[in-house]
Each structure stands twice: as structure tokens, then as C-alpha cells.
């Protein structure tokens, strides 16, 4: 629409749901960082796959799924969102207009999930408008050339930046680190705050070693809670969640005892 594109992306395992409106180049940049497993696009009158969809699928290695064009119509998409979240307006979610292009994409995502998952989606968070100006912009070429997530030659994590520095103890920590690398902060205050927190942990050498030992026993809480909300969790998941919650409580107590004080 007038050179602008709206996209929405969802990570079903955690319930994270984000939208973005920008130029086609900006949206392509975001998709390169996100590396989605599947891309939805509106069915055309001639039933041909759009050139942009084929190109993105090749670049990202993502599967393509066609959806009825009416599901991405602004009115129908917004009504789908309102019904799912039980609201009458999206003003409270940070969208100035229901005509926001990204809401059309978000509505199509929700409709697709209802059609394919056949299960509860209570864990799906309300769509959050991504503020691109809060982060340093890294275009796909730079992200690849810098080998932030994967190497150029072998397309492997080993040898990449994240492969070299990821010493996290939990899947949640690993996902957070990857997000930090792909979306570097721009606000100097937030950067300093993060540096101070890391420096404080490094100074608490003994407590940090104990913390790492404790966190090894923590399962992927985000994905377990998502399976619970989707009614797909088993007894093993519930046991792992209970153990992880005890582990996290112990980690918090350990930090408090060591004198760690992160101001935010």
C-alpha cells in the first residue's frame, strides 16, 4: 500500500506475536533476521506463487502456504483478531488505526493457526508493534557477511559469532542471546544498564559459577507453558515445569544472597 508493507510473525512455541509496517526492503530485512520456517501469502486470481514469495522462500529456506485472499482483507482480519482476543478496539494495543497493514497480516496468522492447530491458543500474546528505531539496523547482507548466526561457506552455527560466544545454560538464554545479537540496542542508557549487569555478575565469580550449575537443571519453561496452553502437555512436561520453577526460585535466592542488584 503506497510502497509500504505490513508483516506479522508468531512463534507458536512461546506465544510471541509481533507486527511491523515498513518499506518492502525493511520488511525483507526483518524476515532475514527472523528466518521464519513458514511464510503465508494471499492466493492470487491466477493461482500463481508471487515472485516475492518464491524469492523469500529461496533465501530463507521457508515453506510457503497460500491463504484465501479474503483472510487478509483489512475488515475480516481485524474482526478475527477482535474475536480471538475478546476486544472491541485495538487502540489499547498500540495501533492508531485498524487500517494498519500489519493487522491484516496478524489476522491472517490467527485464522491460519485456528485452522491448523485445532487446539487452544490462550497463550498467544496480543500482537505487539515492533519499534525498529530502538535497535541498530543490520541488513541481510551484513548479517550474513559478519557471520552473526551462520557461516558463509558451510551455513553452519559452528564458526559463527553466536557459535563462538554462546555459553548459555538454557534454551531460553540461547534464544535471548541470538535476539540481542540480531537486534543490538541503540539507547546508550539501556546499553550501559546491560553492561553494568554483566559486569556485576562477572565480579560475583563464585555466585556466577553456582548459578550456572543451578540453571543446567532448568527446562524450556516458555515452550512447556505453550504446550500446556495448547493442551498438548504430558506428565513429563508438568514435572519438568515444577522442577524448573523450583530451580529458578533457587537461582533468584542465590543472586539475592550474593548481593546482585539489577536496577531494572
mmCIF file of C-alpha atoms in Angstrom:
data_model
loop_
_atom_site.group_PDB
_atom_site.id
_atom_site.type_symbol
_atom_site.label_atom_id
_atom_site.label_comp_id
_atom_site.label_asym_id
_atom_site.label_seq_id
_atom_site.Cartn_x
_atom_site.Cartn_y
_atom_site.Cartn_z
ATOM 1 C CA UNK A 1 0.000 0.000 0.000
ATOM 2 C CA UNK A 2 1.745 3.186 -1.268
ATOM 3 C CA UNK A 3 5.093 1.426 -1.057
ATOM 4 C CA UNK A 4 4.503 0.165 2.488
ATOM 5 C CA UNK A 5 4.221 -3.449 3.588
ATOM 6 C CA UNK A 6 2.748 -4.999 6.706
ATOM 7 C CA UNK A 7 4.055 -8.255 8.169
ATOM 8 C CA UNK A 8 3.270 -10.251 11.298
ATOM 9 C CA UNK A 9 5.187 -13.118 12.827
ATOM 10 C CA UNK A 10 4.375 -15.609 15.531
ATOM 11 C CA UNK A 11 6.455 -18.109 17.455
ATOM 12 C CA UNK A 12 3.839 -20.638 18.442
ATOM 13 C CA UNK A 13 6.060 -22.402 20.967
ATOM 14 C CA UNK A 14 6.317 -19.278 23.149
ATOM 15 C CA UNK A 15 3.218 -17.328 22.089
ATOM 16 C CA UNK A 16 5.259 -14.334 20.936
ATOM 17 C CA UNK A 17 3.323 -12.345 18.336
ATOM 18 C CA UNK A 18 4.806 -9.252 16.671
ATOM 19 C CA UNK A 19 3.895 -6.971 13.760
ATOM 20 C CA UNK A 20 5.813 -4.462 11.689
ATOM 21 C CA UNK A 21 4.909 -1.953 8.991
ATOM 22 C CA UNK A 22 7.598 -0.508 6.732
ATOM 23 C CA UNK A 23 9.061 -0.497 3.254
ATOM 24 C CA UNK A 24 9.466 -3.768 1.375
ATOM 25 C CA UNK A 25 13.229 -3.549 1.978
ATOM 26 C CA UNK A 26 12.768 -3.022 5.723
ATOM 27 C CA UNK A 27 10.351 -5.950 5.932
ATOM 28 C CA UNK A 28 12.777 -8.169 3.999
ATOM 29 C CA UNK A 29 15.495 -7.180 6.486
ATOM 30 C CA UNK A 30 13.307 -8.246 9.410
ATOM 31 C CA UNK A 31 12.462 -11.566 7.783
ATOM 32 C CA UNK A 32 16.163 -12.229 7.187
ATOM 33 C CA UNK A 33 16.816 -11.802 10.912
ATOM 34 C CA UNK A 34 13.766 -13.817 11.945
ATOM 35 C CA UNK A 35 14.312 -16.689 9.481
ATOM 36 C CA UNK A 36 10.724 -17.980 9.659
ATOM 37 C CA UNK A 37 10.006 -21.648 8.981
ATOM 38 C CA UNK A 38 6.847 -20.858 7.044
ATOM 39 C CA UNK A 39 5.539 -17.894 5.053
ATOM 40 C CA UNK A 40 1.848 -17.221 4.412
ATOM 41 C CA UNK A 41 0.749 -15.313 1.324
ATOM 42 C CA UNK A 42 -2.597 -14.389 -0.214
ATOM 43 C CA UNK A 43 -3.887 -16.516 -3.054
ATOM 44 C CA UNK A 44 -3.963 -14.670 -6.374
ATOM 45 C CA UNK A 45 -6.590 -14.856 -9.085
ATOM 46 C CA UNK A 46 -4.352 -16.899 -11.383
ATOM 47 C CA UNK A 47 -3.217 -19.184 -8.521
ATOM 48 C CA UNK A 48 0.437 -18.441 -9.234
ATOM 49 C CA UNK A 49 3.005 -18.046 -6.484
ATOM 50 C CA UNK A 50 4.076 -14.378 -6.266
ATOM 51 C CA UNK A 51 7.651 -13.707 -7.320
ATOM 52 C CA UNK A 52 8.478 -12.112 -3.965
ATOM 53 C CA UNK A 53 7.255 -15.221 -2.125
ATOM 54 C CA UNK A 54 9.391 -17.527 -4.244
ATOM 55 C CA UNK A 55 12.420 -15.295 -3.721
ATOM 56 C CA UNK A 56 11.955 -15.125 0.056
ATOM 57 C CA UNK A 57 11.383 -18.867 0.276
ATOM 58 C CA UNK A 58 14.648 -19.493 -1.531
ATOM 59 C CA UNK A 59 16.613 -17.026 0.588
ATOM 60 C CA UNK A 60 15.234 -18.160 3.940
ATOM 61 C CA UNK A 61 14.564 -21.836 3.285
ATOM 62 C CA UNK A 62 10.976 -21.311 4.429
ATOM 63 C CA UNK A 63 7.940 -23.286 3.334
ATOM 64 C CA UNK A 64 5.184 -21.403 1.504
ATOM 65 C CA UNK A 65 1.499 -21.678 2.387
ATOM 66 C CA UNK A 66 -1.242 -19.968 0.426
ATOM 67 C CA UNK A 67 -4.255 -18.491 2.203
ATOM 68 C CA UNK A 68 -7.569 -17.179 0.866
ATOM 69 C CA UNK A 69 -7.156 -13.516 -0.045
ATOM 70 C CA UNK A 70 -10.235 -12.539 1.976
ATOM 71 C CA UNK A 71 -8.481 -13.659 5.187
ATOM 72 C CA UNK A 72 -6.001 -10.815 4.642
ATOM 73 C CA UNK A 73 -8.697 -8.278 3.921
ATOM 74 C CA UNK A 74 -8.437 -5.486 6.499
ATOM 75 C CA UNK A 75 -12.009 -5.765 7.795
ATOM 76 C CA UNK A 76 -12.059 -9.553 8.073
ATOM 77 C CA UNK A 77 -8.581 -9.731 9.609
ATOM 78 C CA UNK A 78 -9.383 -7.165 12.306
ATOM 79 C CA UNK A 79 -12.649 -8.937 13.137
ATOM 80 C CA UNK A 80 -10.716 -12.200 13.502
ATOM 81 C CA UNK A 81 -8.342 -10.535 15.949
ATOM 82 C CA UNK A 82 -11.155 -8.919 17.944
ATOM 83 C CA UNK A 83 -12.972 -12.231 18.255
ATOM 84 C CA UNK A 84 -9.857 -14.106 19.322
ATOM 85 C CA UNK A 85 -8.792 -11.558 21.965
ATOM 86 C CA UNK A 86 -12.317 -10.574 23.044
ATOM 87 C CA UNK A 87 -11.847 -6.836 22.436
ATOM 88 C CA UNK A 88 -13.773 -4.161 20.550
ATOM 89 C CA UNK A 89 -10.812 -1.984 19.608
ATOM 90 C CA UNK A 90 -7.072 -2.328 19.125
ATOM 91 C CA UNK A 91 -6.243 1.150 20.403
ATOM 92 C CA UNK A 92 -5.104 -0.331 23.716
ATOM 93 C CA UNK A 93 -2.558 -2.494 21.921
ATOM 94 C CA UNK A 94 -0.694 0.464 20.458
ATOM 95 C CA UNK A 95 -2.280 0.621 16.993
ATOM 96 C CA UNK A 96 -3.549 4.045 15.981
ATOM 97 C CA UNK A 97 -5.762 2.698 13.217
ATOM 98 C CA UNK A 98 -7.475 -0.585 12.448
ATOM 99 C CA UNK A 99 -6.334 0.005 8.864
ATOM 100 C CA UNK A 100 -2.739 -0.696 9.905
ATOM 101 C CA UNK A 101 -1.378 -3.034 7.231
ATOM 102 C CA UNK A 102 0.284 -5.265 9.804
ATOM 103 C CA UNK A 103 -3.075 -6.025 11.439
ATOM 104 C CA UNK A 104 -4.238 -7.578 8.172
ATOM 105 C CA UNK A 105 -1.250 -9.912 8.306
ATOM 106 C CA UNK A 106 -1.807 -10.597 12.014
ATOM 107 C CA UNK A 107 -5.443 -11.517 11.441
ATOM 108 C CA UNK A 108 -4.426 -13.944 8.710
ATOM 109 C CA UNK A 109 -1.902 -15.570 11.055
ATOM 110 C CA UNK A 110 -4.542 -16.074 13.764
ATOM 111 C CA UNK A 111 -7.019 -17.509 11.227
ATOM 112 C CA UNK A 112 -4.325 -19.892 9.982
ATOM 113 C CA UNK A 113 -3.486 -21.055 13.498
ATOM 114 C CA UNK A 114 -7.154 -21.735 14.254
ATOM 115 C CA UNK A 115 -7.447 -23.744 11.034
ATOM 116 C CA UNK A 116 -4.295 -25.802 11.524
ATOM 117 C CA UNK A 117 -3.712 -26.209 15.256
ATOM 118 C CA UNK A 118 -7.190 -27.352 16.273
ATOM 119 C CA UNK A 119 -6.288 -26.551 19.851
ATOM 120 C CA UNK A 120 -6.436 -23.766 22.397
ATOM 121 C CA UNK A 121 -4.373 -20.669 21.688
ATOM 122 C CA UNK A 122 -4.769 -18.892 25.024
ATOM 123 C CA UNK A 123 -1.002 -18.481 25.291
ATOM 124 C CA UNK A 124 -0.871 -16.409 22.087
ATOM 125 C CA UNK A 125 0.149 -12.926 23.185
ATOM 126 C CA UNK A 126 -1.559 -9.821 21.843
ATOM 127 C CA UNK A 127 0.240 -8.562 18.721
ATOM 128 C CA UNK A 128 2.952 -6.069 19.601
ATOM 129 C CA UNK A 129 4.032 -3.412 17.106
ATOM 130 C CA UNK A 130 7.795 -3.678 16.695
ATOM 131 C CA UNK A 131 9.653 -0.362 17.055
ATOM 132 C CA UNK A 132 12.555 -0.680 14.655
ATOM 133 C CA UNK A 133 14.189 2.611 15.663
ATOM 134 C CA UNK A 134 15.065 1.180 19.094
ATOM 135 C CA UNK A 135 17.659 -1.117 17.545
ATOM 136 C CA UNK A 136 20.660 -0.935 15.255
ATOM 137 C CA UNK A 137 19.577 -1.951 11.762
ATOM 138 C CA UNK A 138 21.556 -4.812 10.240
ATOM 139 C CA UNK A 139 20.632 -5.613 6.652
ATOM 140 C CA UNK A 140 20.613 -9.282 5.495
ATOM 141 C CA UNK A 141 23.875 -8.912 3.553
ATOM 142 C CA UNK A 142 25.725 -7.532 6.599
ATOM 143 C CA UNK A 143 24.174 -10.142 8.885
ATOM 144 C CA UNK A 144 25.441 -12.852 6.565
ATOM 145 C CA UNK A 145 28.830 -11.246 5.851
ATOM 146 C CA UNK A 146 29.502 -10.785 9.553
ATOM 147 C CA UNK A 147 28.532 -14.442 10.079
ATOM 148 C CA UNK A 148 26.477 -13.493 13.111
ATOM 149 C CA UNK A 149 24.272 -16.598 13.110
ATOM 150 C CA UNK A 150 25.765 -18.867 10.456
ATOM 151 C CA UNK A 151 28.977 -19.161 8.456
ATOM 152 C CA UNK A 152 29.066 -18.182 4.798
ATOM 153 C CA UNK A 153 30.762 -21.305 3.495
ATOM 154 C CA UNK A 154 29.038 -24.094 5.349
ATOM 155 C CA UNK A 155 25.902 -22.295 6.593
ATOM 156 C CA UNK A 156 26.820 -23.723 9.986
ATOM 157 C CA UNK A 157 26.428 -22.350 13.502
ATOM 158 C CA UNK A 158 29.928 -23.623 14.320
ATOM 159 C CA UNK A 159 32.346 -20.839 13.449
ATOM 160 C CA UNK A 160 29.715 -18.097 13.568
ATOM 161 C CA UNK A 161 29.636 -15.312 16.141
ATOM 162 C CA UNK A 162 26.815 -16.889 18.115
ATOM 163 C CA UNK A 163 28.601 -20.240 17.985
ATOM 164 C CA UNK A 164 31.731 -18.642 19.414
ATOM 165 C CA UNK A 165 30.116 -16.818 22.337
ATOM 166 C CA UNK A 166 27.004 -18.806 23.241
ATOM 167 C CA UNK A 167 27.761 -20.342 26.606
ATOM 168 C CA UNK A 168 24.202 -20.125 27.886
ATOM 169 C CA UNK A 169 22.849 -22.877 30.105
ATOM 170 C CA UNK A 170 19.216 -22.882 28.971
ATOM 171 C CA UNK A 171 17.337 -22.810 25.653
ATOM 172 C CA UNK A 172 15.671 -19.585 26.785
ATOM 173 C CA UNK A 173 19.027 -17.940 27.360
ATOM 174 C CA UNK A 174 20.252 -19.056 23.947
ATOM 175 C CA UNK A 175 17.206 -17.541 22.225
ATOM 176 C CA UNK A 176 17.670 -14.289 24.132
ATOM 177 C CA UNK A 177 21.345 -14.066 23.166
ATOM 178 C CA UNK A 178 20.524 -14.591 19.483
ATOM 179 C CA UNK A 179 17.917 -11.865 19.710
ATOM 180 C CA UNK A 180 20.423 -9.474 21.294
ATOM 181 C CA UNK A 181 22.924 -10.151 18.504
ATOM 182 C CA UNK A 182 20.386 -9.598 15.723
ATOM 183 C CA UNK A 183 18.830 -6.546 17.370
ATOM 184 C CA UNK A 184 21.622 -4.534 19.047
ATOM 185 C CA UNK A 185 20.467 -1.727 21.326
ATOM 186 C CA UNK A 186 20.780 1.911 20.291
ATOM 187 C CA UNK A 187 19.817 3.634 23.534
ATOM 188 C CA UNK A 188 23.008 4.418 25.460
ATOM 189 C CA UNK A 189 21.217 4.177 28.791
ATOM 190 C CA UNK A 190 19.952 0.658 28.059
ATOM 191 C CA UNK A 191 23.386 -0.374 26.761
ATOM 192 C CA UNK A 192 25.110 0.822 29.946
ATOM 193 C CA UNK A 193 22.480 -0.862 32.108
ATOM 194 C CA UNK A 194 23.107 -4.184 30.385
ATOM 195 C CA UNK A 195 26.886 -3.770 30.663
ATOM 196 C CA UNK A 196 26.628 -2.987 34.363
ATOM 197 C CA UNK A 197 24.521 -6.061 34.997
ATOM 198 C CA UNK A 198 27.008 -8.289 33.179
ATOM 199 C CA UNK A 199 29.972 -6.663 34.938
ATOM 200 C CA UNK A 200 28.314 -7.215 38.302
ATOM 201 C CA UNK A 201 27.812 -10.890 37.533
ATOM 202 C CA UNK A 202 31.427 -11.232 36.431
ATOM 203 C CA UNK A 203 32.564 -9.716 39.731
ATOM 204 C CA UNK A 204 30.485 -12.292 41.627
ATOM 205 C CA UNK A 205 32.633 -15.112 40.270
ATOM 206 C CA UNK A 206 31.703 -17.788 42.802
ATOM 207 C CA UNK A 207 27.995 -16.974 42.697
ATOM 208 C CA UNK A 208 28.077 -16.982 38.888
ATOM 209 C CA UNK A 209 29.622 -20.453 38.823
ATOM 210 C CA UNK A 210 26.945 -21.691 41.236
ATOM 211 C CA UNK A 211 24.244 -20.011 39.166
ATOM 212 C CA UNK A 212 25.375 -21.768 36.005
ATOM 213 C CA UNK A 213 25.304 -25.098 37.826
ATOM 214 C CA UNK A 214 21.770 -24.433 39.033
ATOM 215 C CA UNK A 215 20.447 -23.301 35.646
ATOM 216 C CA UNK A 216 21.562 -26.501 33.925
ATOM 217 C CA UNK A 217 18.575 -28.220 35.562
ATOM 218 C CA UNK A 218 16.117 -25.684 34.127
ATOM 219 C CA UNK A 219 13.967 -26.894 31.229
ATOM 220 C CA UNK A 220 12.500 -24.731 28.473
ATOM 221 C CA UNK A 221 9.744 -23.066 30.521
ATOM 222 C CA UNK A 222 8.474 -20.968 27.592
ATOM 223 C CA UNK A 223 7.793 -23.987 25.416
ATOM 224 C CA UNK A 224 6.394 -26.102 28.234
ATOM 225 C CA UNK A 225 3.855 -23.407 29.124
ATOM 226 C CA UNK A 226 2.935 -23.127 25.435
ATOM 227 C CA UNK A 227 2.273 -26.880 25.270
ATOM 228 C CA UNK A 228 0.135 -26.587 28.395
ATOM 229 C CA UNK A 229 -1.930 -23.786 26.826
ATOM 230 C CA UNK A 230 -2.308 -25.844 23.631
ATOM 231 C CA UNK A 231 -3.416 -28.815 25.755
ATOM 232 C CA UNK A 232 -0.538 -30.898 24.462
ATOM 233 C CA UNK A 233 1.456 -31.205 27.675
ATOM 234 C CA UNK A 234 2.067 -34.551 29.307
ATOM 235 C CA UNK A 235 3.015 -35.616 32.799
ATOM 236 C CA UNK A 236 6.700 -35.286 31.944
ATOM 237 C CA UNK A 237 6.172 -31.634 30.955
ATOM 238 C CA UNK A 238 4.411 -30.854 34.239
ATOM 239 C CA UNK A 239 7.174 -32.471 36.258
ATOM 240 C CA UNK A 240 9.804 -30.546 34.273
ATOM 241 C CA UNK A 241 7.911 -27.280 34.818
ATOM 242 C CA UNK A 242 7.656 -27.857 38.571
ATOM 243 C CA UNK A 243 11.374 -28.665 38.774
ATOM 244 C CA UNK A 244 12.258 -25.623 36.657
ATOM 245 C CA UNK A 245 10.202 -23.253 38.807
ATOM 246 C CA UNK A 246 11.997 -24.529 41.896
ATOM 247 C CA UNK A 247 15.313 -24.115 40.088
ATOM 248 C CA UNK A 248 14.533 -20.520 39.084
ATOM 249 C CA UNK A 249 13.422 -19.654 42.614
ATOM 250 C CA UNK A 250 16.710 -21.046 43.887
ATOM 251 C CA UNK A 251 18.623 -19.034 41.284
ATOM 252 C CA UNK A 252 16.881 -15.826 42.347
ATOM 253 C CA UNK A 253 17.679 -16.542 46.004
ATOM 254 C CA UNK A 254 21.296 -17.257 45.109
ATOM 255 C CA UNK A 255 21.647 -13.913 43.340
ATOM 256 C CA UNK A 256 19.980 -12.022 46.165
ATOM 257 C CA UNK A 257 22.277 -13.638 48.716
ATOM 258 C CA UNK A 258 25.334 -12.776 46.599
ATOM 259 C CA UNK A 259 24.269 -9.139 46.515
ATOM 260 C CA UNK A 260 23.373 -8.940 42.820
ATOM 261 C CA UNK A 261 21.155 -5.897 42.276
ATOM 262 C CA UNK A 262 19.981 -5.191 38.758
ATOM 263 C CA UNK A 263 18.196 -1.861 38.900
ATOM 264 C CA UNK A 264 15.525 -2.587 36.262
#
